Every structure is written in C-alpha cells, then in structure tokens.
Short mmCIF file of C-alpha atoms in Angstrom, two decimals:
data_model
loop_
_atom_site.label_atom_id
_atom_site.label_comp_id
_atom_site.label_asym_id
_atom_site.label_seq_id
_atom_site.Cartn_x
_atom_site.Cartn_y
_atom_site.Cartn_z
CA UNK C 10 15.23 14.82 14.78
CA UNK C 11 15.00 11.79 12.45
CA UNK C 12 17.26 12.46 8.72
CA UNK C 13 13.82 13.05 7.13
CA UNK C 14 11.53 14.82 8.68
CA UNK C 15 10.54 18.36 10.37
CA UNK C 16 8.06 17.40 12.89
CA UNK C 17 7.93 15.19 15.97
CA UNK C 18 7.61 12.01 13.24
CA UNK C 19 10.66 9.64 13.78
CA UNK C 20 9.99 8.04 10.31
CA UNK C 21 9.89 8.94 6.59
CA UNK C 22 6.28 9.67 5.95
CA UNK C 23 4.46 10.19 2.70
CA UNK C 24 3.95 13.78 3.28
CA UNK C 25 7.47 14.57 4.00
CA UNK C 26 8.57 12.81 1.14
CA UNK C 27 5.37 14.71 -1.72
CA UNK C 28 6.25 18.02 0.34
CA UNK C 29 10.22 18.00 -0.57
CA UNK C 30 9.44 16.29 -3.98
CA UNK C 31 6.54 18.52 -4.88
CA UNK C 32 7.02 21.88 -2.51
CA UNK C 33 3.48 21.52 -2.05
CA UNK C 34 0.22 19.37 -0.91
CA UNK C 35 -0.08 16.58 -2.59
CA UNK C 36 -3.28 14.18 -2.53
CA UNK C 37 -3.42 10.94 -4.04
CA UNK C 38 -7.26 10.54 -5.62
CA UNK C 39 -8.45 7.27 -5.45
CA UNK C 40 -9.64 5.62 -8.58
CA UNK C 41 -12.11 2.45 -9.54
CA UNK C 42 -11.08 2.17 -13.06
CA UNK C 43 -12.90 -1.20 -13.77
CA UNK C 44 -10.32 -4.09 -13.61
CA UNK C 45 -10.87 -7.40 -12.45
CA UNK C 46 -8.05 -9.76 -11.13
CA UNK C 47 -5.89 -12.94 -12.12
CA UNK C 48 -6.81 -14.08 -8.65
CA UNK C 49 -10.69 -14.04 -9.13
CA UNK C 50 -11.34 -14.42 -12.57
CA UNK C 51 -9.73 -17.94 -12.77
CA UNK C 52 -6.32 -17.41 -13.93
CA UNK C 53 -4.74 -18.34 -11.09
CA UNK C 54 -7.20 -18.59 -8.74
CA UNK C 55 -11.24 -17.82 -8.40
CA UNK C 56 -11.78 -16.64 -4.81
CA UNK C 57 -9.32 -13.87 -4.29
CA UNK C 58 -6.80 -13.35 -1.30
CA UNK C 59 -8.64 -14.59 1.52
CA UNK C 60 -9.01 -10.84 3.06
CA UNK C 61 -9.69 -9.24 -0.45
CA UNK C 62 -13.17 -7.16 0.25
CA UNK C 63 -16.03 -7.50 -2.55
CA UNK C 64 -14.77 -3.89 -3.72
CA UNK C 65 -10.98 -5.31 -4.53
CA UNK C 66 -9.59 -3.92 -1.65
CA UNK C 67 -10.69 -0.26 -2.90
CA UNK C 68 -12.94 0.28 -0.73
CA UNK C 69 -12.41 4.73 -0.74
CA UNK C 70 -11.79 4.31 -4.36
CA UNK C 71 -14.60 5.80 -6.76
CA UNK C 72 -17.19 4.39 -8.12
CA UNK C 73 -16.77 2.22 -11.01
CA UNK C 74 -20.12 3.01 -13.04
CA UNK C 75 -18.71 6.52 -13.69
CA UNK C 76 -16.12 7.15 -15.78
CA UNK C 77 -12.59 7.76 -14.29
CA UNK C 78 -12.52 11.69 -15.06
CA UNK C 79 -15.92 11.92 -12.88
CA UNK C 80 -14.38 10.19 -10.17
CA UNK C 81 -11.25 11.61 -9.90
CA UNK C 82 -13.31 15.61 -10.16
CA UNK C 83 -15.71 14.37 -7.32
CA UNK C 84 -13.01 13.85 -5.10
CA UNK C 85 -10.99 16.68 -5.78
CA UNK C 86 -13.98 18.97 -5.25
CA UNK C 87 -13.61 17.75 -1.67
CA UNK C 88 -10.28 18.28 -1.36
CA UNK C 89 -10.05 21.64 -2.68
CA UNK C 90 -12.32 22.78 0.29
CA UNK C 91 -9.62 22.07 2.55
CA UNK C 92 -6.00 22.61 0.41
CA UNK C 93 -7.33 24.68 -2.44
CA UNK C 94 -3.41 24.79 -3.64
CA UNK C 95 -2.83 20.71 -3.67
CA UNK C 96 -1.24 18.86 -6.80
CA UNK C 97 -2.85 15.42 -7.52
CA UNK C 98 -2.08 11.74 -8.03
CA UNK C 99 -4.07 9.59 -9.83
CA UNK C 100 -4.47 6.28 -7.42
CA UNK C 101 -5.83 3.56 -9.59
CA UNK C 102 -6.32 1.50 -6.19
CA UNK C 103 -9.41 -1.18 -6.40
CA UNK C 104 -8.38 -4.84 -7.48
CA UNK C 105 -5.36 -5.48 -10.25
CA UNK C 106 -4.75 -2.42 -12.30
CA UNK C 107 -2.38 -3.69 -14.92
CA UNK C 108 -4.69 -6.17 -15.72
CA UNK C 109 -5.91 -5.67 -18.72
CA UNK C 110 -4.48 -4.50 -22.53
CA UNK C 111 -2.14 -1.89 -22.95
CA UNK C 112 -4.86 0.19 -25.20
CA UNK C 113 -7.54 -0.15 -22.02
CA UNK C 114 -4.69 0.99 -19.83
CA UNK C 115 -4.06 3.67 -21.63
CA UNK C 116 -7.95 4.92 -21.62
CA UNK C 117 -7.82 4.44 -17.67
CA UNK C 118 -4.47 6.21 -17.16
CA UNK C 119 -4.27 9.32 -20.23
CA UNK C 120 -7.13 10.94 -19.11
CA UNK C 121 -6.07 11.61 -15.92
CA UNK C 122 -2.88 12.96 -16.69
CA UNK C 123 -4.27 15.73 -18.91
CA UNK C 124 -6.10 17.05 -16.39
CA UNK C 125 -4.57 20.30 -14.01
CA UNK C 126 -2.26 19.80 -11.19
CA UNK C 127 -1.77 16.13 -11.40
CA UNK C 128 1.60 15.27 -11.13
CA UNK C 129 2.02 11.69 -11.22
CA UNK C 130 -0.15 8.18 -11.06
CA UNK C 131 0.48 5.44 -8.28
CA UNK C 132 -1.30 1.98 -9.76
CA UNK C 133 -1.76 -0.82 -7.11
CA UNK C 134 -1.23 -4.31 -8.90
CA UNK C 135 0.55 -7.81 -8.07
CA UNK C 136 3.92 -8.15 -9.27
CA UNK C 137 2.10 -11.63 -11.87
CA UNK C 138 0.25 -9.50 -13.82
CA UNK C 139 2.81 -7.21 -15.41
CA UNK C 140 3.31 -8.16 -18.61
CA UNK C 141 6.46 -7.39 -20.94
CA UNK C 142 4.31 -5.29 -23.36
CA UNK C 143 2.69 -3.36 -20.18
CA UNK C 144 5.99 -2.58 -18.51
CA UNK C 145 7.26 -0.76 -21.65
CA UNK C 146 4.16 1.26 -21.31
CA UNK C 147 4.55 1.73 -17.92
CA UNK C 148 8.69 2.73 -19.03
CA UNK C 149 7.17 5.61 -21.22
CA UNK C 150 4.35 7.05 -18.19
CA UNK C 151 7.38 7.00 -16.08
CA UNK C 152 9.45 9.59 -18.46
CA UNK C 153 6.33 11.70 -18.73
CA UNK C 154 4.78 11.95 -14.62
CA UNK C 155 5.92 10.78 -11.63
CA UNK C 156 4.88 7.11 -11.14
CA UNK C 157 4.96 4.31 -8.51
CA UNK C 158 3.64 0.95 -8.66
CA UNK C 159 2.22 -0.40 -5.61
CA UNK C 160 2.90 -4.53 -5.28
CA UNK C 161 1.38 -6.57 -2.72
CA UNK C 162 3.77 -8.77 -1.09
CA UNK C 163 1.92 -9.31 2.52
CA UNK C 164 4.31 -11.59 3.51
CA UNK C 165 7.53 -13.22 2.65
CA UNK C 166 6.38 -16.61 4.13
CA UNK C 167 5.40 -19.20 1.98
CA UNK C 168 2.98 -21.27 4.05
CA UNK C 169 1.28 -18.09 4.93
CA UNK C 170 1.05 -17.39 1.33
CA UNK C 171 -0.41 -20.81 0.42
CA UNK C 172 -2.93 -20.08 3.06
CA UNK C 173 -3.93 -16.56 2.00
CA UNK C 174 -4.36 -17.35 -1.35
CA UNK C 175 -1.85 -15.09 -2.58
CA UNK C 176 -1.32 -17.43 -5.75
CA UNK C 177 2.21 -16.65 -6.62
CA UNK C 178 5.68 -16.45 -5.38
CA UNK C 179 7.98 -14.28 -3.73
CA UNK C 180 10.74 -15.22 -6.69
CA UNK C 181 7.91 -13.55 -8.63
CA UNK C 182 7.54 -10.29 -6.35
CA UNK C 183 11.47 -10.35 -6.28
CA UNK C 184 11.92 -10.70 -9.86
CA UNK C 185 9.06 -7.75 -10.84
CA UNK C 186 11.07 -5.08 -8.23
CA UNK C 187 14.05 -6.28 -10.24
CA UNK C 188 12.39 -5.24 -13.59
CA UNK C 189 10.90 -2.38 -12.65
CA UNK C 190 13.74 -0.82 -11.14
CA UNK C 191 16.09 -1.53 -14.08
CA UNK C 192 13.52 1.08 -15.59
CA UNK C 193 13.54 3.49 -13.01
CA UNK C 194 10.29 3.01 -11.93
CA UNK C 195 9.22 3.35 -8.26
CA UNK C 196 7.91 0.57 -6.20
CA UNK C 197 5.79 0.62 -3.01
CA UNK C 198 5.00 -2.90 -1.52
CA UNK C 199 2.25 -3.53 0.62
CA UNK C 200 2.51 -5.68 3.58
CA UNK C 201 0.10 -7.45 5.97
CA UNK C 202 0.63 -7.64 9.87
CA UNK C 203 -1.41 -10.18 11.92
CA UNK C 204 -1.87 -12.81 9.39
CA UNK C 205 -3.27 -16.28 10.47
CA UNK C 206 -0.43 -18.18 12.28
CA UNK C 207 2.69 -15.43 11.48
CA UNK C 208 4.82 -14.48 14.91
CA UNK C 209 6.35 -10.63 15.84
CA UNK C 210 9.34 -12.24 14.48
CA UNK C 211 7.88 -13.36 10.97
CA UNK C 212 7.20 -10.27 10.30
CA UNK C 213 9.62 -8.66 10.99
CA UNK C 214 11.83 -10.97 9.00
CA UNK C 215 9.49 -9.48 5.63
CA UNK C 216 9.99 -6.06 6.34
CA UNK C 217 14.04 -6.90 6.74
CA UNK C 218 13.30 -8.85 3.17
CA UNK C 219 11.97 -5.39 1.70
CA UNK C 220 14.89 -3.61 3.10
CA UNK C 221 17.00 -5.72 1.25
CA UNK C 222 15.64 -4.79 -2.27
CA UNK C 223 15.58 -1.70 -4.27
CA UNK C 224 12.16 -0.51 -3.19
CA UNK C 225 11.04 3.43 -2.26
CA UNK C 226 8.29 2.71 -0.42
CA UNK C 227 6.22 0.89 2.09
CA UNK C 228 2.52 0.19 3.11
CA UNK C 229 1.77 -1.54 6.24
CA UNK C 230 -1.79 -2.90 7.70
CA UNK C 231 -3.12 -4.31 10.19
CA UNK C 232 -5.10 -7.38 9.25
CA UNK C 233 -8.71 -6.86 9.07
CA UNK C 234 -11.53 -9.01 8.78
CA UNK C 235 -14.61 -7.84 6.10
CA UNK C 236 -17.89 -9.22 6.18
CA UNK C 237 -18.07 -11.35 2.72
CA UNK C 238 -14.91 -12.29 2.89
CA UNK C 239 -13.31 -15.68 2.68
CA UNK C 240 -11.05 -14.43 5.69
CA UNK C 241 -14.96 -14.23 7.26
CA UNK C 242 -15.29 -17.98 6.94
CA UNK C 243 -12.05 -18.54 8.03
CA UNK C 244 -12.04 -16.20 11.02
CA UNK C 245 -15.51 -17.73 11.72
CA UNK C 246 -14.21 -21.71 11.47
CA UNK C 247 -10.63 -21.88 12.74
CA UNK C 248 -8.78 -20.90 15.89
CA UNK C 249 -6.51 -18.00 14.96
CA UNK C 250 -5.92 -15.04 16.76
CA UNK C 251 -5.87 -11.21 15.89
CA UNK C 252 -3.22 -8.90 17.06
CA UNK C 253 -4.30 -6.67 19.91
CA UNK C 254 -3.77 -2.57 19.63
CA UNK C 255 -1.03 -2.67 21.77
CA UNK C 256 1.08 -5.91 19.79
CA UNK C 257 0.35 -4.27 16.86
CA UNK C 258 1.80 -0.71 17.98
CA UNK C 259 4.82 -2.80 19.10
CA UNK C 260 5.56 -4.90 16.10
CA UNK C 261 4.99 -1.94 13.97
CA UNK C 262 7.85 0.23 15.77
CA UNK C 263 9.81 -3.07 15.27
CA UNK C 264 9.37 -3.09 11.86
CA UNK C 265 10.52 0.88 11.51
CA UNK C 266 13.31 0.09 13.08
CA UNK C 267 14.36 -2.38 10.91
CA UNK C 268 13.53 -0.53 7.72
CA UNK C 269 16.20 1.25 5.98
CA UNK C 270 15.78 4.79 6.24
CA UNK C 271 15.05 5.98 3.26
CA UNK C 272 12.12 3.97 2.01
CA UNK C 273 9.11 6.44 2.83
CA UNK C 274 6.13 4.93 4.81
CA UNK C 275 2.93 5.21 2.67
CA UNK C 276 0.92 3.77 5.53
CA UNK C 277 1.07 2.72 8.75
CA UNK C 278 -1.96 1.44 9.85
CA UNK C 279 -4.88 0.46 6.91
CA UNK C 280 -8.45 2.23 7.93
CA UNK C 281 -11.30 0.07 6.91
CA UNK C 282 -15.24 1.27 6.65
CA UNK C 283 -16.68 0.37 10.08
CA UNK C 284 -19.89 -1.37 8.39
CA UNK C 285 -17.91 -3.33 6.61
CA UNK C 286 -15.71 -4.71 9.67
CA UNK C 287 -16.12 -7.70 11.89
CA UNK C 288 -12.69 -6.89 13.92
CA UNK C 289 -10.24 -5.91 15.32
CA UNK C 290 -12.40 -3.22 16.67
CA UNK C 291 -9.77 -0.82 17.63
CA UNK C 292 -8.75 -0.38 13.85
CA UNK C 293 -11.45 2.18 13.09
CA UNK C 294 -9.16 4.87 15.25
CA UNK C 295 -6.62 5.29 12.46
CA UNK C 296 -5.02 8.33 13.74
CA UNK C 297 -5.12 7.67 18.10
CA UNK C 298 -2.89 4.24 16.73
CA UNK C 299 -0.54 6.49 14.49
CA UNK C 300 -0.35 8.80 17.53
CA UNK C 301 0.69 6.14 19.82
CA UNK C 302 3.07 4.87 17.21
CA UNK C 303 4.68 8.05 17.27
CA UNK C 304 4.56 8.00 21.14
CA UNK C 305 6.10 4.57 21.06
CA UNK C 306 9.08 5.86 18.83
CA UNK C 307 9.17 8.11 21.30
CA UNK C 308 9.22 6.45 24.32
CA UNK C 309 12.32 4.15 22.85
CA UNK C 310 14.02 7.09 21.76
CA UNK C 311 14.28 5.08 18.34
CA UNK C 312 14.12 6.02 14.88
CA UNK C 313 13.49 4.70 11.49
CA UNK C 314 16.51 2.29 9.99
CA UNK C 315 18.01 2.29 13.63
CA UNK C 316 18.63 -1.52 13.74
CA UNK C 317 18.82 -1.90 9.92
CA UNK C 318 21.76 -3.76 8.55
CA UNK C 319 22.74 -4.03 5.28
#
C-alpha cells in the first residue's frame, strides 16, 4: 500500500490528505467572487489563455450576480444532503482572484470565514498578480485558516507558453512559490496535459520541474476545447492533435511516477460541462478515466514518487 493512503489509490489524493488533516469530510465550495484578469483586461494581455472559457475557467463556481455568502450556502445545502458532518473550504475558483485591492479582497474572503465549519480558503490566481501588499494579507489569512493558493503553471515550456497566451514567465511562477513559501503558505499548481505541439516527454519534464520546488500540491487536466474559446479558433484553423483516452491515462501514470511523494494530487483529470465541449469526447467520464488510472498504477505495480529523483 502506497505511504499515503488506505485504499486501493497508489497516489496522495486530496481526500486522504483533508481526512488526516481535518479527521473529517471536507468539501471545497466553489466561489465566483467577481474578479476579472491581468490577462483579459489589457494588462498584459486582452484575450485570455487561449483555453480560458467565457466563465474564467470557473465554470462549477457560483454565480457571480449573488453575493459570495449566497453562493457558498446554495452549495452547501447540496452537500449537506449527502455528508451532513463535512467542514468547508472556501474555493474562490473563476478567473484571477488576487486581482483586485486588498480592501475588495478582504470583502470576498472575511465573509466566508465567519461562517460554521469552514476551515480554510483555497484562491486560484497566476503567480503575476500577487502583489507585495496582497501577500502580507494573504501572510495574516494564513495564521488564522488553513490556506492554499492555487497557481497556474500549465507548462514549463516557453514556446508553448508564448502560444497559449500565458503572458508571463516561469522565473515569475518560480519566484511567487519562492515567496509564498518563505511565508508558509501552501501552493497547488495547475498543469495542462495535451497542449498544442508538447510530447509525453515535455510533460513530463514540468511535472519533474514541480517536483523540484517547494510545492504541496498538484492539479492536472486534460486539455479541453470550449466553444468560445480562442483554443476554438485555433483547434478549428491549425493541425494539432488531442491526446487520446488511452495516451492520456499513460502520460498521467508517468507523471505520478515522477512526482515526489508527498505533494497531494488535487486533480487528476479536469471535468468540463458537456454543452460547453467540442472535444476530446471521452473527458466527460471523469471517474471511468480515474478508475483506469488507478488500474494502470495497478497494472505497473507502480506508485507515486517511484522514479522521482531529487
């Protein structure tokens, strides 16, 4: 049985991880609070990253003509049907979420942590738009709740970044984990398998990148293309091709076994609305491709961090 875990997963999964931190259920709610992004509004770019959905990439976050307290009790009233004992996070997940002045941030992020049985606030943001006066903030939330911030890297490529649109640097990314960990703050980076052009062995070389820095956590997803995207165009105009189910199962075990062990895995596989995509198809069975992932592991007789070197 894999270091951390009690089941048949050979990985360090999210629940694991909230169970043994927590001793209970623990849901992350997920939150529109209203923010906009460097990347759209013309600060460093206007159109987005290329896959970015109209919704900022929140697309099961709430919705952002109610206020934040509304959200969050709508989806807890869902939740409590099923785990009527859970503990909360506040997930502040749709477009930049550090994006704005430290008094806004603070009407987004206070109100959620008065409220029962949350225990912590996870804020999705990109590692440009964290400035000095907003980390100190973010210093004293993380002395009062337990709090990650999620970065998106994608990718560790620099022509693939170019061509995504990611508009800045992985010196950037590198330098925010840096400053955020000299506070003790928690850091989950997102990643992106099956962008235009990348090989099995590109991306592998990112998630070996993010094993190499002080990070807790990891998200990874599948590319996916969203009607009204630019990726839309792009998919629609240019010769590049998607990964199938089964490269992406295989990378993915790849990628775990290159991951040091004790970085918990968020996310394995992203789950988009299935109006929304245009393909790949097979992404709308989230948990038949975590299954065979776990069959996969399986199969190899492998485990999370197995190939990892420091």
């Amino acid at each position: 049985m894999f270091k951390y875990s009690d089941s048949n997963k050979r990985y360090y999964t999210l629940d694991y991880f909230y169970k043994h931190k927590f001793n209970s259920k623990v849901f992350k709610v997920s939150l529109n609070g209203g923010f906009t992004c460097p990347n759209k509004d013309g600060k460093v770019g206007k159109r987005g990253c290329i896959y970015c959905s109209n919704s900022g990439s929140g697309e099961y976050a709430g919705d952002k003509t109610k206020d934040i307290v509304t959200q969050f009790n709508e989806v807890k009233e869902v939740m409590l049907k099923k785990w009527p004992n859970a503990k909360y996070i506040g997930y502040f997940q749709a477009n930049t979420n550090t994006y704005a002045s430290v008094d806004v941030l603070k009407q987004k992020y206070e109100p959620i942590l008065k409220l029962d049985n949350v225990v912590g606030l996870s804020i999705a943001t990109r590692a440009d738009s964290i400035s000095d006066e907003c980390l100190d903030y973010l210093t004293s939330l993380n002395d009062r709740t337990y709090l990650t911030i999620e970065l998106g890297l994608q990718t560790i490529h620099e022509k693939t970044s170019i061509l995504i649109n990611r508009c800045h640097t992985l010196d950037c990314f590198d330098n925010m984990v840096n400053r955020l960990r000299e506070r003790n703050i928690n850091v989950v980076v997102h990643i992106i398998n099956g962008l235009p052009y990348e090989t099995k062995e590109m991306m592998i070389e990112t998630v070996k990148h993010i094993s190499s820095l002080d990070v807790q956590g990891i998200k990874i997803h599948a590319l996916s293309v969203l009607k009204n995207t630019v990726l839309e165009e792009y998919y629609n105009n240019k010769s590049f091709k998607l990964l199938t189910r089964d490269e992406y199962i295989d990378i993915v075990c790849d990628q775990l076994e290159y991951l040091r062990e004790d970085i918990v895995v968020n996310r394995l596989t992203g789950d988009p609305k299935k109006e929304d995509l245009i393909a790949p198809d097979w992404l709308i069975n989230k948990t038949t491709i975590i299954n065979d992932i776990d069959k996969e592991m399986k199969k190899r007789n492998s485990y999370q961090g197995i190939k990892y070197i420091k």
